[in-house]
Short mmCIF file of C-alpha atoms and ligand atoms in Angstrom, two decimals:
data_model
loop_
_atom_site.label_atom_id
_atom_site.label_comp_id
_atom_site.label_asym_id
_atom_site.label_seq_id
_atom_site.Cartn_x
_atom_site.Cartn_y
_atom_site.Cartn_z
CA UNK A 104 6.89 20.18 -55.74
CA UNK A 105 9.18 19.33 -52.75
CA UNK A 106 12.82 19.99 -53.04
CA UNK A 107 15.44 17.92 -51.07
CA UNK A 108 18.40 19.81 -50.44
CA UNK A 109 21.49 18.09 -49.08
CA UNK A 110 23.94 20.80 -47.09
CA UNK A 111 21.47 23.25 -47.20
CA UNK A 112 22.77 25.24 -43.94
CA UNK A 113 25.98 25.37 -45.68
CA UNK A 114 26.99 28.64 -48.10
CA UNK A 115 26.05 28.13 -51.12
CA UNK A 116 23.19 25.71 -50.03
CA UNK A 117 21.30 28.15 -47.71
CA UNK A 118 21.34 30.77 -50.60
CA UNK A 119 19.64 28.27 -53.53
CA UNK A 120 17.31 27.62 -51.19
CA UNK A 121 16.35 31.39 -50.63
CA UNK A 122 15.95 31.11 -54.60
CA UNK A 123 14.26 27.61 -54.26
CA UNK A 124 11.27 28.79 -51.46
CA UNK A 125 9.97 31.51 -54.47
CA UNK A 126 8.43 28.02 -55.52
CA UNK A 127 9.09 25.07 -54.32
CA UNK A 128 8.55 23.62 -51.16
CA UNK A 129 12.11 22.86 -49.53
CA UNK A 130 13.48 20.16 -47.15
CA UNK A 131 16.98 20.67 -45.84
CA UNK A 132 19.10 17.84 -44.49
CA UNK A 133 22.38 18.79 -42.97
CA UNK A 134 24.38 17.67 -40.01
CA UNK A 135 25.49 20.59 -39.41
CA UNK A 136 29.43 19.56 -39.33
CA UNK A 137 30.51 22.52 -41.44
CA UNK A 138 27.48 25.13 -40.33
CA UNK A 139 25.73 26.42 -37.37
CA UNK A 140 22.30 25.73 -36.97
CA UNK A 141 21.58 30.03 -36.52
CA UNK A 142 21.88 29.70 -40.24
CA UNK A 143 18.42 28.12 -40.39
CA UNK A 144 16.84 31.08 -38.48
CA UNK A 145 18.14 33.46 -40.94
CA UNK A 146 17.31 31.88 -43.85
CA UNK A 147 13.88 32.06 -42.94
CA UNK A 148 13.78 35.40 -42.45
CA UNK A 149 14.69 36.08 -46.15
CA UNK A 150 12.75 33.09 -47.62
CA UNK A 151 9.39 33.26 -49.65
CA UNK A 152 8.27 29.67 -47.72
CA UNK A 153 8.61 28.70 -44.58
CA UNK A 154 12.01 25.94 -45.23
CA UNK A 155 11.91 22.93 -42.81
CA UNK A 156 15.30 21.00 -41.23
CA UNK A 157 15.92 17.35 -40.42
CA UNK A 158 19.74 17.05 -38.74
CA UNK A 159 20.28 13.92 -40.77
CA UNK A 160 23.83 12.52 -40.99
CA UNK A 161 24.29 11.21 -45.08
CA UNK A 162 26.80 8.38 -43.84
CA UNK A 163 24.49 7.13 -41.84
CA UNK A 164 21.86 4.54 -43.72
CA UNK A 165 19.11 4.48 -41.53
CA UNK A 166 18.88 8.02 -40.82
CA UNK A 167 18.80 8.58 -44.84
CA UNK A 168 16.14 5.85 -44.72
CA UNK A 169 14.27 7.80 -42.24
CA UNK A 170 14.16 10.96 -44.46
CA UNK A 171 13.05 9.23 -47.72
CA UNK A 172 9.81 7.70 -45.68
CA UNK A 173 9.29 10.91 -44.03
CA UNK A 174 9.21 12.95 -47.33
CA UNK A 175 7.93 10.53 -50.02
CA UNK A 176 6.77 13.30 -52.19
CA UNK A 177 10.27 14.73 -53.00
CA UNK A 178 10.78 15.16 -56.82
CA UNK A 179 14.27 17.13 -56.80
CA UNK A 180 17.46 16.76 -54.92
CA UNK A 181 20.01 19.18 -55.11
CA UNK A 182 23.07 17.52 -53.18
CA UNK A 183 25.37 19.72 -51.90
CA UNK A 184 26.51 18.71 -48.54
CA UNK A 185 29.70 17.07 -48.65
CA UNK A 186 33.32 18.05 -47.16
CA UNK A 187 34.99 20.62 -49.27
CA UNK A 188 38.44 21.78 -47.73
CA UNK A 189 41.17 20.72 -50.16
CA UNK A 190 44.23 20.66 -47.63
CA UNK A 191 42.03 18.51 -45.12
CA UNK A 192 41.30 16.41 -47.50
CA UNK A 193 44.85 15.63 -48.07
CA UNK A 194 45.50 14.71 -44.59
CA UNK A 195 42.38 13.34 -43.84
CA UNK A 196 41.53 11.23 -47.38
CA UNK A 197 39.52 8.83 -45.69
CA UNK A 198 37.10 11.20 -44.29
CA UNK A 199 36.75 12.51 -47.67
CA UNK A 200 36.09 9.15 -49.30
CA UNK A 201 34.05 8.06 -46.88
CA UNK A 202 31.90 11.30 -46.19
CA UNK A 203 31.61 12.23 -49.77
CA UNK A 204 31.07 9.45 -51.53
CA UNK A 205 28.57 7.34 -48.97
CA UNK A 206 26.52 10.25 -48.85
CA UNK A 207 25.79 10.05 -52.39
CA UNK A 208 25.95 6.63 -52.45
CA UNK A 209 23.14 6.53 -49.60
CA UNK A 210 20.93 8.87 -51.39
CA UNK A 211 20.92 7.12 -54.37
CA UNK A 212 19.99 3.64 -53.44
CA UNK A 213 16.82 5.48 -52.16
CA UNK A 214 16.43 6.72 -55.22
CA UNK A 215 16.39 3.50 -57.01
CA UNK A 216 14.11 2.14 -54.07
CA UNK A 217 11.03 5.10 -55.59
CA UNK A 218 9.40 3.99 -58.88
CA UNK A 219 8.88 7.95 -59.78
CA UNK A 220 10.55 10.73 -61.60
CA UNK A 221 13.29 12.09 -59.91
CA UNK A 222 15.63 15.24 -60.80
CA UNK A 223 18.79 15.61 -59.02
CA UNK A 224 21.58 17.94 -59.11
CA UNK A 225 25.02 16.95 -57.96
CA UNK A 226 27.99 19.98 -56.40
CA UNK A 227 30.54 19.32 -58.53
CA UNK A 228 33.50 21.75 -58.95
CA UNK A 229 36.16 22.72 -61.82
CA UNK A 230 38.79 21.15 -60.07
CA UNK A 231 37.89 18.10 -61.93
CA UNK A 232 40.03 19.18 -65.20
CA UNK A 233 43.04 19.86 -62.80
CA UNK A 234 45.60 22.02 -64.96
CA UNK A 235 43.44 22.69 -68.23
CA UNK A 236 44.74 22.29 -71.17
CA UNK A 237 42.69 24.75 -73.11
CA UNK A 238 41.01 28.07 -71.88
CA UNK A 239 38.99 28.93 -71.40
CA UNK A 240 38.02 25.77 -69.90
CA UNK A 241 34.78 24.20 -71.74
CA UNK A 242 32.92 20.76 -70.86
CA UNK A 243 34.94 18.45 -73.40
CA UNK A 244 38.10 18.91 -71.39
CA UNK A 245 39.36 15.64 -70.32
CA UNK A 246 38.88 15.59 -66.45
CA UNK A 247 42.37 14.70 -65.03
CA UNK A 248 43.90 12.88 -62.14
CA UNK A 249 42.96 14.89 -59.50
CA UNK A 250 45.33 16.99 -57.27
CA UNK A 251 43.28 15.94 -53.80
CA UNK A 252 41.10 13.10 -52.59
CA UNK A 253 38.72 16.22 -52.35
CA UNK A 254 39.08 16.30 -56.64
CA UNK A 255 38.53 13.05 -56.72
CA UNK A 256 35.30 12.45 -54.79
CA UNK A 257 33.62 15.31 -56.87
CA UNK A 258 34.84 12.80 -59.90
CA UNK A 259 33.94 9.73 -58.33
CA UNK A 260 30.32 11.35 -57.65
CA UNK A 261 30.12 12.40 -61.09
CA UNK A 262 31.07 9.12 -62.16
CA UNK A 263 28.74 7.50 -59.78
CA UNK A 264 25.48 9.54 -60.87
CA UNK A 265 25.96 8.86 -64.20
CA UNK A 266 26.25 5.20 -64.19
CA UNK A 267 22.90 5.40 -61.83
CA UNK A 268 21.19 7.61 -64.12
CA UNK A 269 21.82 4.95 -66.79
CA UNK A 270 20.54 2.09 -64.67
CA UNK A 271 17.40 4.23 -63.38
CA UNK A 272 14.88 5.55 -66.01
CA UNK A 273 12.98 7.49 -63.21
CA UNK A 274 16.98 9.33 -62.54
CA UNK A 275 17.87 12.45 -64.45
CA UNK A 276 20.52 14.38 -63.40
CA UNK A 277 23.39 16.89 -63.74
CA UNK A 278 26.66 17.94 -62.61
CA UNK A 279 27.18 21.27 -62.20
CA UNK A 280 30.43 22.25 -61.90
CA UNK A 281 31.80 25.49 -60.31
CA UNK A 282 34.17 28.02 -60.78
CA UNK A 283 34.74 29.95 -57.37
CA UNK A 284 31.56 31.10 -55.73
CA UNK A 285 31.90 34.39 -53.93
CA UNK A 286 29.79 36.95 -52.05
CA UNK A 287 26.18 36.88 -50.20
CA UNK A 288 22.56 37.42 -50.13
CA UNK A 289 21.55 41.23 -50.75
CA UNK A 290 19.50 41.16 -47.51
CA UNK A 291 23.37 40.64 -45.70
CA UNK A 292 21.43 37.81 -43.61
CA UNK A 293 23.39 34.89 -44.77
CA UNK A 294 26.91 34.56 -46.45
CA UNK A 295 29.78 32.58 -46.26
CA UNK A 296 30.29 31.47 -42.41
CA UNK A 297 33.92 29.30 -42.79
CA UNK A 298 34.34 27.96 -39.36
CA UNK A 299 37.93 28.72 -38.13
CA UNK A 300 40.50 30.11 -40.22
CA UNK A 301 39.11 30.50 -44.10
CA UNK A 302 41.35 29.23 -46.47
CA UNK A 303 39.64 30.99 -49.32
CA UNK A 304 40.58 34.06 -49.97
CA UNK A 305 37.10 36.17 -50.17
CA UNK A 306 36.27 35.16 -46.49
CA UNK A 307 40.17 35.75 -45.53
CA UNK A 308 40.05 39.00 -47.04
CA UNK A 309 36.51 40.24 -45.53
CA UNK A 310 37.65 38.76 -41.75
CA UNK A 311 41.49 40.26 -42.27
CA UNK A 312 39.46 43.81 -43.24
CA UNK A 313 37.34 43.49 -39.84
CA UNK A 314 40.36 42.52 -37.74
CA UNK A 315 39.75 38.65 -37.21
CA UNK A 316 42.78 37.75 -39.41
CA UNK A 317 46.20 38.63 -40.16
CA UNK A 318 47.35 40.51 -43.06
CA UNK A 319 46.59 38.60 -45.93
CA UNK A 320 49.28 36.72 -47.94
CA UNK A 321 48.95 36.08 -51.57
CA UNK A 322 50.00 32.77 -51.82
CA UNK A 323 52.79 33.22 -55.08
CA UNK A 324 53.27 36.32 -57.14
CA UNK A 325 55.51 34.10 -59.98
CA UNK A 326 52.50 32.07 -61.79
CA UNK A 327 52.72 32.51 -65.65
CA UNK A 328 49.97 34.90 -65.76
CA UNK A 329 49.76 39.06 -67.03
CA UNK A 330 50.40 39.93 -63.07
CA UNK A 331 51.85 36.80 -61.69
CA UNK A 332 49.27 35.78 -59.29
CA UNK A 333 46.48 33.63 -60.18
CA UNK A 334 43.78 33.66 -62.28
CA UNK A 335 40.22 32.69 -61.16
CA UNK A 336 36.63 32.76 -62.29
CA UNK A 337 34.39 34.06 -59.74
CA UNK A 338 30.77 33.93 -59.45
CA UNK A 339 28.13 35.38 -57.40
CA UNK A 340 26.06 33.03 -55.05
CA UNK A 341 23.32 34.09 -56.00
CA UNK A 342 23.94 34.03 -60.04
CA UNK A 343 24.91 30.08 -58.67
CA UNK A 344 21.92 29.33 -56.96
CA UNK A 345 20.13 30.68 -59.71
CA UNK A 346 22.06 28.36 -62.20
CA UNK A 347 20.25 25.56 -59.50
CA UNK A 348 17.22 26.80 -60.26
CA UNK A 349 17.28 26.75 -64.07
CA UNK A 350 19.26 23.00 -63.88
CA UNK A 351 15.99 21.50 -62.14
CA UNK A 352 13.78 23.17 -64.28
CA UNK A 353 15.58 21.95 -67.55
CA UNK A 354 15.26 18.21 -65.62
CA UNK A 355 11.56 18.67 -64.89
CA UNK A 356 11.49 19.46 -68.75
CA UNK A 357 13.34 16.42 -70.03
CA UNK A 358 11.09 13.24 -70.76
CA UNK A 359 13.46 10.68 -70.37
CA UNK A 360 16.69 9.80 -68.25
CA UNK A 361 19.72 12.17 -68.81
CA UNK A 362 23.04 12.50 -67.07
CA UNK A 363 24.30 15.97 -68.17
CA UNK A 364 27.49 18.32 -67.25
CA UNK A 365 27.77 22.57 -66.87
CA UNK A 366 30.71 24.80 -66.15
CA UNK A 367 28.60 27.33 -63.63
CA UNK A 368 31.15 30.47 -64.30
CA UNK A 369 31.28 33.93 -65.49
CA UNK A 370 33.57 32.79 -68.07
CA UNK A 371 35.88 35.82 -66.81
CA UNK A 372 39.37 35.28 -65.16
CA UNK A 373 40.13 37.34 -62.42
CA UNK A 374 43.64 37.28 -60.87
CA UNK A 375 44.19 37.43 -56.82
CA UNK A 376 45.65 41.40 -57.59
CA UNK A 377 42.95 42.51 -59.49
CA UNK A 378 40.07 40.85 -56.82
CA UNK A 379 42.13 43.37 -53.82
CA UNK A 380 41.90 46.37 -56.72
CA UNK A 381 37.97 45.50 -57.33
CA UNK A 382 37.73 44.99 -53.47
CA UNK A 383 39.62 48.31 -52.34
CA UNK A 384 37.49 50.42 -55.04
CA UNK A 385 34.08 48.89 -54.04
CA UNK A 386 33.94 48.71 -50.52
CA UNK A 387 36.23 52.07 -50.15
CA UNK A 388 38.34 49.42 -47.50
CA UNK A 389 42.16 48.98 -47.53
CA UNK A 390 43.85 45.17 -47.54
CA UNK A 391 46.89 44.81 -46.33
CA UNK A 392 48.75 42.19 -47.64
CA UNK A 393 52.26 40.49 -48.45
CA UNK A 394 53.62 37.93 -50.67
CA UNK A 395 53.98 34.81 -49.87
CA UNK A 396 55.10 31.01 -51.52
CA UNK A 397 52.81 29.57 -53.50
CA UNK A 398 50.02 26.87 -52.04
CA UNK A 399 50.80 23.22 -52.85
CA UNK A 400 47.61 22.28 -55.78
CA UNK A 401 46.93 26.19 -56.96
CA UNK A 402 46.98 25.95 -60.66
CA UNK A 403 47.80 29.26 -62.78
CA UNK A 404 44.69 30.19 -64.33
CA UNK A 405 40.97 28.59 -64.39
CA UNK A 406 37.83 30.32 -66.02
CA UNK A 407 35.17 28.67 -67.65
CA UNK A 408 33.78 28.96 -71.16
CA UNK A 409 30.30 28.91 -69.81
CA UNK A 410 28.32 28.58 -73.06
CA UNK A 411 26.21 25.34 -72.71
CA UNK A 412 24.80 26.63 -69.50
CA UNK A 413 24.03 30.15 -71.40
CA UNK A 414 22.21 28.15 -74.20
CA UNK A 415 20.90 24.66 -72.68
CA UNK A 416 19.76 26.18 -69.18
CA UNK A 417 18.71 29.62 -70.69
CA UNK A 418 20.66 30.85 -67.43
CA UNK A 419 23.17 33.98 -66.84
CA UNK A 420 25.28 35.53 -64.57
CA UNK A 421 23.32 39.17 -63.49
CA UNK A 422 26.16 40.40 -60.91
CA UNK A 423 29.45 41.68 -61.79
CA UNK A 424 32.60 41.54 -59.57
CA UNK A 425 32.07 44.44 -57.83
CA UNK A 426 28.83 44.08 -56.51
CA UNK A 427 29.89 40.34 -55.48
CA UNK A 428 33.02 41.74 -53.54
CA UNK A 429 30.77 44.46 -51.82
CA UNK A 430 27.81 42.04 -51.23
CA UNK A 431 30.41 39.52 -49.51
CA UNK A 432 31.88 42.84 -47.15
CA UNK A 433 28.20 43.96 -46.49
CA UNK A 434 27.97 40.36 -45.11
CA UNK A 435 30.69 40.29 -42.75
CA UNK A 436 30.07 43.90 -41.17
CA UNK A 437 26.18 42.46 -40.62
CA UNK A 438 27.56 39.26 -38.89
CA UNK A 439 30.03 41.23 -36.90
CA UNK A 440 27.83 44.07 -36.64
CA UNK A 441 31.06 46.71 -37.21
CA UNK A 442 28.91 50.15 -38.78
P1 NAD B 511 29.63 24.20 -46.97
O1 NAD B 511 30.62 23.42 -46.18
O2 NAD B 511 29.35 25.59 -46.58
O3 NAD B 511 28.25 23.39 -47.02
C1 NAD B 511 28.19 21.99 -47.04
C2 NAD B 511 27.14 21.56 -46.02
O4 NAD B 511 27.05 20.13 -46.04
C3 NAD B 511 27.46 21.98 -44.60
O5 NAD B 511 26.35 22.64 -44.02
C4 NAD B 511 27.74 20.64 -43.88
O6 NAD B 511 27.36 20.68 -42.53
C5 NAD B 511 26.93 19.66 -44.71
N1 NAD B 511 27.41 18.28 -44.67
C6 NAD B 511 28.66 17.82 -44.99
N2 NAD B 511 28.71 16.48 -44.82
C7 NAD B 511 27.47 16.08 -44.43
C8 NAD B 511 26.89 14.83 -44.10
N3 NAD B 511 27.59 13.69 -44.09
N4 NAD B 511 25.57 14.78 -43.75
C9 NAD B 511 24.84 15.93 -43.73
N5 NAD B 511 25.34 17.15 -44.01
C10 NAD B 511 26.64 17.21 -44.35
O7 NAD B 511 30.12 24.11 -48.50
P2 NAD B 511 29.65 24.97 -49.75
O8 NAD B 511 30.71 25.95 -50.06
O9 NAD B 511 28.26 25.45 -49.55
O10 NAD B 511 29.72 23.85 -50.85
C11 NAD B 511 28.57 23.08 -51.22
C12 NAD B 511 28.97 22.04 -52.25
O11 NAD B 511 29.57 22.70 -53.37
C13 NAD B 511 30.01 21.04 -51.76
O12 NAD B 511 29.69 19.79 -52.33
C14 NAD B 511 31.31 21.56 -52.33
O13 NAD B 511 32.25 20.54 -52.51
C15 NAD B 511 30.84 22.12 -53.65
N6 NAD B 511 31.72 23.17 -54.20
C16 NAD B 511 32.01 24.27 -53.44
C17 NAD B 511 32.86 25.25 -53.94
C18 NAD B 511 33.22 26.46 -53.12
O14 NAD B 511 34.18 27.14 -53.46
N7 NAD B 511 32.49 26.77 -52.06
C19 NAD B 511 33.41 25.12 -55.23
C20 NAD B 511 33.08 24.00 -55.99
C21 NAD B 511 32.22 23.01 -55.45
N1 UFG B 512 44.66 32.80 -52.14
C1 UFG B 512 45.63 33.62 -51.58
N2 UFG B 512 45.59 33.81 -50.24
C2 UFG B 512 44.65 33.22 -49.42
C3 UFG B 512 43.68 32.40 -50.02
C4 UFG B 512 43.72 32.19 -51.39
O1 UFG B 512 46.48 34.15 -52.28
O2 UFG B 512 44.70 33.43 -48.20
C5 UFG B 512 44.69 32.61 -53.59
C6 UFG B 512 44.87 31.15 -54.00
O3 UFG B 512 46.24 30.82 -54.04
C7 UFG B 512 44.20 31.14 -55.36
C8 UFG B 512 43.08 32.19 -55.25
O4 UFG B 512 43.42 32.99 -54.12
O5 UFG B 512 45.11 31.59 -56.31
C9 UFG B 512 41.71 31.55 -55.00
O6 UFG B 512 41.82 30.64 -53.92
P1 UFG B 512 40.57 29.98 -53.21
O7 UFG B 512 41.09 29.10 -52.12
O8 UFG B 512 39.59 31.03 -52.83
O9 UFG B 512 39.90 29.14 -54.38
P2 UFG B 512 40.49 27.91 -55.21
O10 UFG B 512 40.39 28.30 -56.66
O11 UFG B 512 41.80 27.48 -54.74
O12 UFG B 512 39.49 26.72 -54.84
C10 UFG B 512 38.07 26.85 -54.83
C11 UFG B 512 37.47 25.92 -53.78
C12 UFG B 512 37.72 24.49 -54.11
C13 UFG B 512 37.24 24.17 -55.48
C14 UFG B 512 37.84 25.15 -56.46
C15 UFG B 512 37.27 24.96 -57.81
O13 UFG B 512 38.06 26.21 -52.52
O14 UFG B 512 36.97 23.69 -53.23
O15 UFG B 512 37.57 26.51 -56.07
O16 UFG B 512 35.88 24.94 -57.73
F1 UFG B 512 37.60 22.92 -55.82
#
């Protein structure tokens, strides 16, 4: 079975489709404006099938075109690529609108073009509850005006794939949403590769311990939470990808069209002073930080009540904190080959 997969050079792309090559054969289309093309080299080096690369723009129709006649046979698409930097996005909404949501919107009118079964899986992200109501957060929380044209294109996509999937009896799909993925491959040959300045803080903290960064700053110690910093839920990449895996296998299963959504979390809240704690006592490395004002958009405290997945998908996380905040260190000392 051959696997489209959208932003596949990108982080959490490049390591489903290490997970992906065990068995399927895997076609990556990315143009490359948030990776670097080394990223395909290295990804074959870990995966179990050789992975092959078309530099396809998704805004662009006839390039889509292109790679829907060149690989007729696909039966799953797992859509990642798409822009993903919040503040950007607030400057820059159009780019967001326009690179986001035509992207999707290209794919799918190939989709309806194919009179055959076809599973996708959409990137969506927790940010579409906004402030949550309830926590943790489960799948019946309303999804709220957005904070960021970013926000909103993951709920415009959702709300996009579903009114396809109803239209399209050969469509089933799924969004799966994330909490905040974190860390690398064991093999240390891919990870997350933010070009410039990261503005999350795992890659911040990993380049500020080799020396590429500043001290970091904690952006707001006075949140209503136990420490006063805020509270996240973050996942593994690989425990992600994984969930990928399991999502298109639950499709393949399903006889009829579906349009599904699943929180992809640990379903444990971790605030920004513990993750320097778990980081300090993993990795044996000092951070250096200070406080600073809180970042326009953070909310106090997100972590997801991750049931459905556990049941429906028969998926679970395998790696704890730790090993994700030592995994994501290993990673940046192999890039920047410090010993
Ligand atoms: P990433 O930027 O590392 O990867 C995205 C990839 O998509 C990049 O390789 C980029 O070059 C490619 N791309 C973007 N626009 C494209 C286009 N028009 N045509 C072809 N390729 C294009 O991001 P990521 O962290 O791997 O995120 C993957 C997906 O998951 C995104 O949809 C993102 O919004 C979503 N997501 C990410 C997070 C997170 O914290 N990383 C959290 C929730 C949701
Ligand atoms: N933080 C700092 N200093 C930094 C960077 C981050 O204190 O230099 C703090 C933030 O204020 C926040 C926490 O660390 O409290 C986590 O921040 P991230 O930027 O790593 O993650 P977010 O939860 O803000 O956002 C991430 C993705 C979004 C996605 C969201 C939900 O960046 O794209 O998870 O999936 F929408």
């Amino acid at each position: 079975m051959k696997v489209l997969v959208t932003g596949g050079l990108g982080y959490i792309g490049s390591h489903t489709c290490v997970e992906l090559s065990k068995k399927y054969s895997v076609v990556i289309a990315d143009n490359l404006i948030n990776s670097k093309i080394e990223v395909l080299e290295r990804l074959n080096s870990i995966a179990h099938s050789k992975v092959i690369f078309e530099k396809i723009d998704l805004r662009n129709k006839k390039e889509v075109a292109f790679l829907f006649e060149k690989h007729g046979d696909i039966s799953g698409i797992i859509h990642f690529a798409a822009l993903k930097a919040v503040g950007e996005s607030v400057e820059k909404p159009l780019l967001y609108y326009e690179n986001n949501i035509n992207s999707l919107l290209n794919i799918l009118e190939q989709v309806q073009q194919r009179n055959s079964k076809i599973n996708f899986i959409f990137s969506s992200s927790c940010t579409v509850y906004g402030q949550p109501i309830k926590l943790p957060i489960t799948e019946e929380e309303p999804v709220k005006k957005a904070f960021s044209p970013y926000g909103e294109t993951k709920q415009i996509c959702e709300n996009i794939l579903s009114a396809s999937s109803k239209l399209n009896k050969y469509l089933r799909s799924i969004s799966l949403r994330y909490f905040n993925p974190i860390g690398a491959h064991e093999s240390a040959m891919i990870g997350e590769l933010p070009l410039g300045k990261p503005q999350n803080l795992i890659p911040y903290i990993t380049q500020s311990v080799a020396g590429v960064r500043e001290k970091l700053t904690i952006f707001g110690d006075d949140y209503d939470t136990p420490d006063g910093t805020c509270i996240r839920d973050y996942i593994h990449v690989t425990d992600l990808a994984d969930a990928h895996i399991k999502a298109l296998e639950y499709l393949i299963e399903k006889e009829f069209s579906t349009n599904e959504v699943f929180n992809i979390g640990t379903g444990k809240g971790t605030s920004v002073l513990e993750i320097i704690n778990a980081f300090e006592s993993s990795t044996g490395k000092k951070i250096s930080y200070k406080i600073g004002k809180r970042r326009k958009g953070d909310v106090d405290a997100t972590y997801a009540d991750n049931k459905k997945a556990l049941k429906s998908l028969s998926w679970s996380p395998k790696y704890s904190l730790e090993q994700a905040l030592e995994s994501a260190w290993n990673w940046e000392k192999n890039y920047r080959k410090i010993k």
